[in-house]
Coordinates of C-alpha atoms and ligand atoms in Angstrom, one line a residue:
X1 CA 20.7 30.9 -21.8
X2 CA 20.7 28.9 -18.6
X3 CA 23.2 30.3 -16.0
X4 CA 25.7 27.9 -14.5
X5 CA 25.0 26.1 -11.2
X6 CA 21.3 26.7 -10.8
X7 CA 20.9 23.7 -8.4
X8 CA 19.5 21.6 -11.2
X9 CA 19.8 17.9 -10.6
X10 CA 20.2 15.1 -13.1
X11 CA 18.3 12.0 -12.0
X12 CA 19.3 8.6 -13.5
X13 CA 17.2 5.5 -13.3
X14 CA 19.2 2.7 -14.9
X15 CA 17.4 -0.5 -15.6
X16 CA 18.7 -3.7 -17.2
X17 CA 18.0 -2.5 -20.7
X18 CA 17.0 1.1 -20.3
X19 CA 18.2 4.4 -18.8
X20 CA 15.6 7.0 -17.8
X21 CA 16.9 10.4 -17.0
X22 CA 15.5 13.8 -16.0
X23 CA 17.0 17.2 -15.2
X24 CA 14.8 18.8 -12.6
X25 CA 15.0 21.8 -10.4
X26 CA 14.2 20.8 -6.8
X27 CA 13.1 24.3 -5.9
X28 CA 10.8 25.2 -8.7
X29 CA 9.9 21.5 -8.9
X30 CA 9.9 21.8 -12.7
X31 CA 11.7 19.5 -15.1
X32 CA 13.8 20.9 -17.9
X33 CA 14.6 17.9 -20.0
X34 CA 13.8 14.2 -19.7
X35 CA 14.2 11.0 -21.7
X36 CA 14.6 7.3 -22.0
X37 CA 17.2 5.2 -23.8
X38 CA 15.8 1.8 -24.5
X39 CA 16.9 -1.6 -25.9
X40 CA 20.4 -1.2 -24.4
X41 CA 22.5 -4.3 -24.8
X42 CA 20.0 -5.4 -27.4
X43 CA 19.0 -4.8 -31.0
X44 CA 17.6 -1.4 -32.1
X45 CA 18.9 0.7 -29.2
X46 CA 17.0 4.0 -29.3
X47 CA 16.5 7.2 -27.4
X48 CA 13.6 9.6 -26.9
X49 CA 14.2 13.0 -25.3
X50 CA 11.7 15.8 -24.4
X51 CA 12.9 19.3 -23.7
X52 CA 10.3 21.4 -21.7
X53 CA 7.4 19.3 -23.1
X54 CA 8.7 19.5 -26.8
X55 CA 10.1 16.3 -28.4
X56 CA 13.8 16.6 -29.3
X57 CA 14.3 13.0 -30.3
X58 CA 11.6 10.3 -30.8
X59 CA 12.8 6.7 -31.0
X60 CA 16.1 8.0 -32.4
X61 CA 18.3 5.0 -33.2
X62 CA 21.6 5.0 -31.3
X63 CA 24.8 4.1 -33.1
X64 CA 25.9 1.8 -30.3
X65 CA 23.9 -0.2 -27.8
X66 CA 26.0 0.1 -24.6
X67 CA 25.3 2.2 -21.5
X68 CA 28.4 4.4 -22.0
X69 CA 27.3 5.4 -25.4
X70 CA 23.8 6.2 -24.2
X71 CA 25.1 8.3 -21.3
X72 CA 27.5 10.2 -23.5
X73 CA 24.6 10.9 -25.9
X74 CA 22.6 12.3 -23.0
X75 CA 25.6 14.4 -21.9
X76 CA 26.1 15.8 -25.4
X77 CA 22.4 16.7 -25.6
X78 CA 22.6 18.5 -22.2
X79 CA 25.6 20.4 -23.5
X80 CA 23.9 21.4 -26.7
X81 CA 20.7 22.5 -25.0
X82 CA 21.4 25.9 -23.5
X83 CA 24.4 24.3 -21.7
X84 CA 22.2 22.5 -19.3
X85 CA 25.2 20.5 -18.3
X86 CA 26.8 23.5 -16.5
X87 CA 23.6 24.1 -14.6
X88 CA 23.9 20.8 -12.7
X89 CA 24.7 20.7 -9.0
X90 CA 24.4 17.0 -8.4
X91 CA 23.3 13.7 -9.8
X92 CA 20.8 11.4 -8.1
X93 CA 20.7 7.7 -8.9
X94 CA 17.8 5.5 -8.3
X95 CA 19.1 2.2 -6.7
X96 CA 16.6 -0.6 -6.1
X97 CA 18.1 -2.5 -3.2
X98 CA 19.9 -1.0 -0.2
X99 CA 19.3 -4.1 2.0
X100 CA 19.5 -3.2 5.7
X101 CA 22.5 -0.9 5.1
X102 CA 20.6 2.2 4.0
X103 CA 17.9 4.0 5.9
X104 CA 18.0 7.0 3.7
X105 CA 19.7 8.4 0.5
X106 CA 23.5 8.5 0.6
X107 CA 26.4 10.3 -1.0
X108 CA 28.1 7.8 -3.2
X109 CA 31.7 7.0 -2.2
X110 CA 33.7 3.8 -2.6
X111 CA 32.1 2.3 0.5
X112 CA 28.6 3.0 -0.7
X113 CA 29.3 1.5 -4.1
X114 CA 30.7 -1.5 -2.3
X115 CA 27.5 -1.8 -0.2
X116 CA 25.3 -1.5 -3.3
X117 CA 27.4 -4.3 -4.8
X118 CA 26.9 -6.4 -1.7
X119 CA 23.1 -6.1 -2.1
X120 CA 23.3 -7.7 -5.7
X121 CA 22.1 -11.1 -4.5
X122 CA 19.0 -9.5 -3.2
X123 CA 18.3 -7.7 -6.5
X124 CA 20.3 -9.6 -9.2
X125 CA 18.5 -7.9 -12.1
X126 CA 18.4 -4.3 -10.8
X127 CA 21.5 -3.5 -8.6
X128 CA 24.1 -4.4 -11.3
X129 CA 22.4 -2.1 -13.8
X130 CA 22.2 0.6 -11.2
X131 CA 25.9 0.2 -10.4
X132 CA 27.0 0.3 -14.1
X133 CA 25.0 3.6 -14.4
X134 CA 26.7 5.0 -11.3
X135 CA 30.2 4.0 -12.5
X136 CA 29.8 5.4 -16.0
X137 CA 28.2 8.6 -14.7
X138 CA 31.0 9.1 -12.2
X139 CA 33.5 8.9 -15.0
X140 CA 31.6 11.3 -17.2
X141 CA 30.8 13.7 -14.3
X142 CA 33.8 13.3 -12.0
X143 CA 33.5 16.7 -10.2
X144 CA 29.8 16.6 -9.3
X145 CA 28.4 14.8 -6.2
X146 CA 26.5 11.6 -6.9
X147 CA 23.8 10.5 -4.5
X148 CA 22.0 7.1 -4.3
X149 CA 18.3 7.0 -3.4
X150 CA 17.1 3.5 -2.5
X151 CA 13.7 2.0 -3.2
X152 CA 14.0 0.0 0.1
X153 CA 15.3 2.6 2.6
X154 CA 11.9 4.2 3.5
X155 CA 10.8 0.8 4.8
X156 CA 13.7 0.3 7.1
X157 CA 11.5 1.8 9.9
X158 CA 9.2 -1.3 9.8
X159 CA 9.0 -3.2 13.1
X160 CA 10.4 -6.8 13.1
X161 CA 6.8 -8.1 13.4
X162 CA 6.2 -6.5 10.0
X163 CA 9.5 -7.4 8.3
X164 CA 10.2 -10.9 9.5
X165 CA 8.8 -14.0 7.8
X166 CA 7.8 -16.8 10.1
X167 CA 10.6 -19.1 8.8
X168 CA 13.7 -20.6 10.5
X169 CA 15.3 -17.6 12.2
X170 CA 18.8 -18.3 10.8
X171 CA 17.4 -17.7 7.3
X172 CA 17.2 -14.0 8.4
X173 CA 20.5 -13.9 10.4
X174 CA 22.6 -15.8 7.9
X175 CA 21.0 -15.1 4.6
X176 CA 19.1 -11.7 5.1
X177 CA 15.8 -13.3 4.3
X178 CA 13.2 -10.7 5.4
X179 CA 10.7 -8.3 3.9
X180 CA 12.3 -5.1 2.6
X181 CA 9.6 -3.4 0.6
X182 CA 10.0 -1.3 -2.5
X183 CA 8.6 1.9 -4.2
X184 CA 9.8 3.7 -1.0
X185 CA 10.7 6.9 -2.8
X186 CA 7.2 7.1 -4.2
X187 CA 5.4 6.3 -0.9
X188 CA 7.6 8.8 1.0
X189 CA 6.8 11.5 -1.6
X190 CA 3.1 10.7 -1.5
X191 CA 3.0 10.9 2.4
X192 CA 4.7 14.4 2.3
X193 CA 2.2 15.6 -0.3
X194 CA -0.7 14.2 1.7
X195 CA 0.6 16.1 4.8
X196 CA 0.5 19.3 2.7
X197 CA -3.0 18.5 1.7
X198 CA -4.2 17.9 5.3
X199 CA -2.2 21.0 6.3
X200 CA -1.0 18.9 9.3
X201 CA 2.5 17.8 10.4
X202 CA 3.4 14.5 8.9
X203 CA 3.9 13.0 12.4
X204 CA 0.2 13.4 13.1
X205 CA -1.1 11.3 10.2
X206 CA -2.1 7.7 9.6
X207 CA -2.0 7.0 5.8
X208 CA -2.2 4.2 3.4
X209 CA -0.6 4.9 0.0
X210 CA -1.4 2.6 -3.0
X211 CA 1.2 3.0 -5.7
X212 CA -0.5 1.3 -8.7
X213 CA 1.7 1.3 -11.8
X214 CA 3.0 -1.7 -13.7
X215 CA 4.5 -2.7 -10.4
X216 CA 2.0 -2.2 -7.5
X217 CA 2.5 -1.9 -3.8
X218 CA 0.7 -0.4 -0.8
X219 CA 2.3 1.1 2.3
X220 CA 1.0 1.9 5.8
X221 CA 2.6 5.2 6.9
X222 CA 2.2 6.2 10.5
X223 CA 3.5 9.6 11.6
X224 CA 5.7 9.8 8.4
X225 CA 7.2 6.4 8.8
X226 CA 6.6 3.2 6.9
X227 CA 5.2 0.6 9.3
X228 CA 4.3 -2.0 6.8
X229 CA 4.2 -2.6 3.1
X230 CA 3.0 -5.2 0.7
X231 CA 6.2 -6.1 -1.2
X232 CA 8.7 -8.3 0.6
X233 CA 12.1 -9.9 0.0
X234 CA 11.5 -9.1 -3.7
X235 CA 9.0 -7.0 -5.6
X236 CA 6.9 -10.1 -6.4
X237 CA 5.1 -10.2 -3.0
X238 CA 1.8 -8.5 -2.3
X239 CA -0.6 -7.0 -4.7
X240 CA -1.6 -8.3 -8.1
X241 CA 0.3 -6.3 -10.7
X242 CA 0.7 -5.8 -14.5
X243 CA 2.5 -9.1 -15.0
X244 CA 3.4 -10.2 -11.4
X245 CA 1.1 -12.5 -9.4
X246 CA 1.7 -10.9 -6.0
X247 CA 1.0 -13.3 -3.1
X248 CA 0.5 -17.0 -4.0
X249 CA 0.9 -20.2 -1.9
X250 CA 4.7 -20.8 -1.6
X251 CA 4.1 -24.4 -2.6
X252 CA 3.0 -23.4 -6.1
X253 CA 6.4 -24.0 -7.8
X254 CA 6.7 -27.5 -6.5
X255 CA 3.1 -28.3 -7.4
X256 CA 3.6 -27.0 -11.0
X257 CA 6.9 -28.9 -11.2
X258 CA 5.1 -32.1 -10.3
X259 CA 2.2 -31.4 -12.7
X260 CA 4.1 -30.1 -15.7
X261 CA 7.8 -30.6 -15.1
X262 CA 8.2 -26.8 -15.0
X263 CA 11.5 -25.8 -13.4
X264 CA 11.6 -23.5 -10.3
X265 CA 13.2 -20.7 -12.3
X266 CA 10.7 -21.0 -15.1
X267 CA 7.8 -21.0 -12.6
X268 CA 9.2 -17.8 -10.8
X269 CA 9.7 -16.3 -14.3
X270 CA 6.0 -17.0 -15.0
X271 CA 4.9 -15.5 -11.7
X272 CA 7.0 -12.3 -12.5
X273 CA 6.3 -11.9 -16.2
X274 CA 3.3 -13.8 -17.3
X275 CA 0.9 -13.5 -14.3
X276 CA -1.1 -10.6 -12.8
X277 CA -3.4 -8.6 -15.2
X278 CA -1.7 -10.2 -18.2
X279 CA -2.0 -13.8 -16.9
X280 CA -5.6 -13.6 -15.8
X281 CA -6.9 -11.5 -18.7
X282 CA -4.9 -13.5 -21.3
X283 CA -5.0 -10.2 -23.2
X284 CA -2.8 -7.4 -21.8
X285 CA -0.9 -6.1 -18.8
X286 CA -2.2 -2.6 -19.6
X287 CA -5.1 -1.4 -17.5
X288 CA -6.4 1.0 -20.2
X289 CA -6.7 -1.9 -22.7
X290 CA -8.4 -4.1 -20.1
X291 CA -10.9 -1.4 -19.1
X292 CA -11.9 -0.7 -22.7
X293 CA -12.2 -4.4 -23.5
X294 CA -14.1 -5.1 -20.3
X295 CA -16.6 -2.4 -21.3
X296 CA -17.1 -4.4 -24.6
X297 CA -17.8 -7.5 -22.6
X298 CA -14.4 -9.3 -22.6
X299 CA -15.0 -11.8 -19.8
X300 CA -11.3 -12.4 -18.9
X301 CA -10.6 -8.6 -18.8
X302 CA -13.5 -8.2 -16.4
X303 CA -12.3 -11.0 -14.2
X304 CA -8.7 -9.6 -14.2
X305 CA -10.0 -6.2 -13.1
X306 CA -12.2 -7.7 -10.4
X307 CA -9.4 -9.9 -9.0
X308 CA -7.1 -6.9 -9.0
X309 CA -9.5 -4.7 -7.0
X310 CA -10.3 -7.5 -4.6
X311 CA -6.6 -8.3 -3.8
X312 CA -5.9 -4.6 -3.5
X313 CA -8.8 -4.0 -1.1
X314 CA -7.8 -7.0 1.0
X315 CA -4.3 -5.7 1.4
X316 CA -5.4 -2.2 2.1
X317 CA -7.6 -3.4 5.0
X318 CA -4.7 -5.5 6.4
X319 CA -2.5 -2.4 6.5
X320 CA -4.9 -1.0 9.1
X321 CA -3.4 -3.4 11.7
X322 CA -0.1 -1.4 12.2
X323 CA -1.9 1.9 11.8
X324 CA -4.8 1.5 14.2
X325 CA -6.7 4.3 12.5
X326 CA -6.9 5.8 9.1
X327 CA -6.8 9.5 8.1
X328 CA -6.4 8.9 4.4
X329 CA -6.1 6.4 1.6
X330 CA -4.0 7.7 -1.3
X331 CA -4.1 6.5 -4.9
X332 CA -1.0 7.1 -7.1
X333 CA 0.9 5.6 -10.1
X334 CA -0.5 5.3 -13.6
X335 CA -3.6 3.3 -12.5
X336 CA -4.1 5.0 -9.2
X337 CA -3.9 8.5 -10.7
X338 CA -6.0 7.8 -13.8
X339 CA -8.4 4.9 -13.3
X340 CA -11.9 6.0 -12.1
X341 CA -13.1 2.4 -12.3
X342 CA -10.3 0.9 -10.2
X343 CA -10.7 3.6 -7.5
X344 CA -14.4 3.0 -7.4
X345 CA -14.4 -0.8 -7.4
X346 CA -11.6 -0.9 -4.7
X347 CA -13.2 1.6 -2.3
X348 CA -16.6 -0.1 -2.8
X349 CA -15.0 -3.2 -1.2
X350 CA -13.7 -1.1 1.7
X351 CA -17.0 0.2 3.2
X352 CA -16.3 -1.9 6.3
X353 CA -13.4 0.4 7.2
X354 CA -15.6 3.5 6.6
X355 CA -14.3 4.5 3.2
X356 CA -17.0 6.3 1.2
X357 CA -16.3 7.6 -2.3
X358 CA -17.9 10.6 -3.9
X359 CA -18.7 9.2 -7.3
X360 CA -18.9 12.7 -9.0
X361 CA -15.6 13.8 -7.6
X362 CA -14.0 10.5 -8.6
X363 CA -15.3 10.8 -12.1
X364 CA -14.5 14.4 -12.6
X365 CA -11.1 14.8 -11.0
X366 CA -8.7 16.6 -13.4
X367 CA -5.7 14.5 -14.5
X368 CA -2.5 15.4 -12.8
X369 CA -4.2 17.2 -9.9
X370 CA -4.2 16.4 -6.2
X371 CA -7.8 15.9 -5.1
X372 CA -10.0 14.4 -2.4
X373 CA -12.7 12.1 -3.8
X374 CA -14.3 11.0 -0.5
X375 CA -17.6 12.2 1.0
X376 CA -17.6 14.0 4.4
X377 CA -17.4 11.6 7.3
X378 CA -15.2 9.1 5.4
X379 CA -11.4 8.9 5.9
X380 CA -10.1 11.0 3.0
X381 CA -9.6 9.3 -0.3
X382 CA -6.9 11.2 -2.1
X383 CA -5.4 11.1 -5.6
X384 CA -1.9 12.4 -5.7
X385 CA 0.4 12.2 -8.7
X386 CA 3.7 10.6 -7.7
X387 CA 7.1 12.2 -8.6
X388 CA 10.0 9.9 -7.7
X389 CA 12.5 12.0 -9.7
X390 CA 11.6 15.1 -7.7
X391 CA 12.0 13.2 -4.4
X392 CA 15.4 12.0 -5.6
X393 CA 16.4 15.5 -6.7
X394 CA 15.3 16.9 -3.3
X395 CA 17.3 14.3 -1.5
X396 CA 20.3 15.0 -3.7
X397 CA 20.3 18.8 -3.0
X398 CA 19.7 18.2 0.7
X399 CA 22.7 16.0 1.0
X400 CA 24.8 18.4 -1.0
X401 CA 23.8 21.4 1.1
X402 CA 24.4 19.5 4.4
Ligands
ADP501 P1 5.4 2.2 -14.3 O1 5.1 1.4 -13.1 O2 6.0 1.5 -15.4 O3 6.0 3.6 -14.0 P2 2.9 3.7 -14.7 O4 2.9 4.3 -13.3 O5 3.0 4.6 -15.9 O6 3.9 2.5 -14.9 O7 1.5 2.9 -14.8 C1 1.2 2.1 -16.0 C2 -0.2 1.6 -15.8 O8 -1.1 2.7 -15.7 C3 -0.7 0.8 -17.0 O9 -1.4 -0.3 -16.6 C4 -1.6 1.8 -17.7 O10 -2.6 1.1 -18.5 C5 -2.2 2.5 -16.5 N1 -2.9 3.7 -16.9 C6 -2.4 4.8 -17.4 N2 -3.4 5.7 -17.8 C7 -4.6 5.1 -17.5 C8 -5.9 5.5 -17.6 N3 -6.3 6.7 -18.1 N4 -6.9 4.6 -17.1 C9 -6.5 3.4 -16.6 N5 -5.2 3.0 -16.5 C10 -4.3 3.8 -16.9

């Protein structure tokens, strides 16, 4: 039986059609239960839940497809499982956009909710879903502190030369057009883990973290602060991703409009959902599929992989500008943590900045472990599994305790 108030934190990540959740202990860093409710507001709403690595529900069909029903289902499961519900000290919510208002995680009160709502024009798909999750969770858990952790807040330390676009200045002052950056919770977590690896204070390190999942971004972190990152006003800028193009010429939508009559929205939708690895390979957004098909000679899969690594290497080298030196490049996210091939191809393109990979260490690194895969004399090349939920849980408990 789990005793009450063990400082366990429930972390919610509410997307437009899904809710991911995890109960995690920020001290032991272990998770107790986690799951995902999918197809919300759509057909076939379902939930999968894992309790300490054992499956409780797998694609279990939910009787209703709304957020409230899914959150109540989660609450009832927490009650039924050794009364996990009573072990909670706080709830951490992932919020995508905090604009310029949030430089760190914040205790959610009416003003914070209002500020998240004001950022909706900057993240019209994500912030509304995040807010719905917060409102329902606050009703279901009225007596527990709720904390918001923003994807953008870590990047608020960027200098204006890094965050401004060279566009008419009033676009920034009147319409908040600037680079915000995302994946901040992951980049921050990675930089702290890297400092542990180096056994040095974080304020003595120059790092580049490459978060390579379905969405991909890289971040230059100097003395523990984000000084530049590849994503911008929205998460479409920067690296090539699973289905997102990353950087393209801004004239592209008008050109495609003239050529094919494609509307602006449709073009942007194509750049978000039909480009990147999927668009170039014409096969899949999934790196595992592309690697296995490339091995069998699939030309487009090979091209997509080469393009991905080239863009990544180019962006990584550009992030040296605000750093001035490099102690370590860190790979994380599903691709960064697992793909021997992508790490090898990318670092091969980065010899000019002194990066030298140890092929053996790269090939034999145990999954889920932190490891250095560089040869002596090179800046370190580290692989560090990310853990955004843990970072959010740590923020939550820190805010509660202070
Ligand atoms: P998300 O951004 O949705 O959290 P992940 O971080 O889980 O996504 O990353 C998903 C990506 O990681 C997919 O492209 C997947 O193919 C890739 N990936 C996972 N495992 C491997 C592997 N062993 N080798 C290559 N790519 C992998």
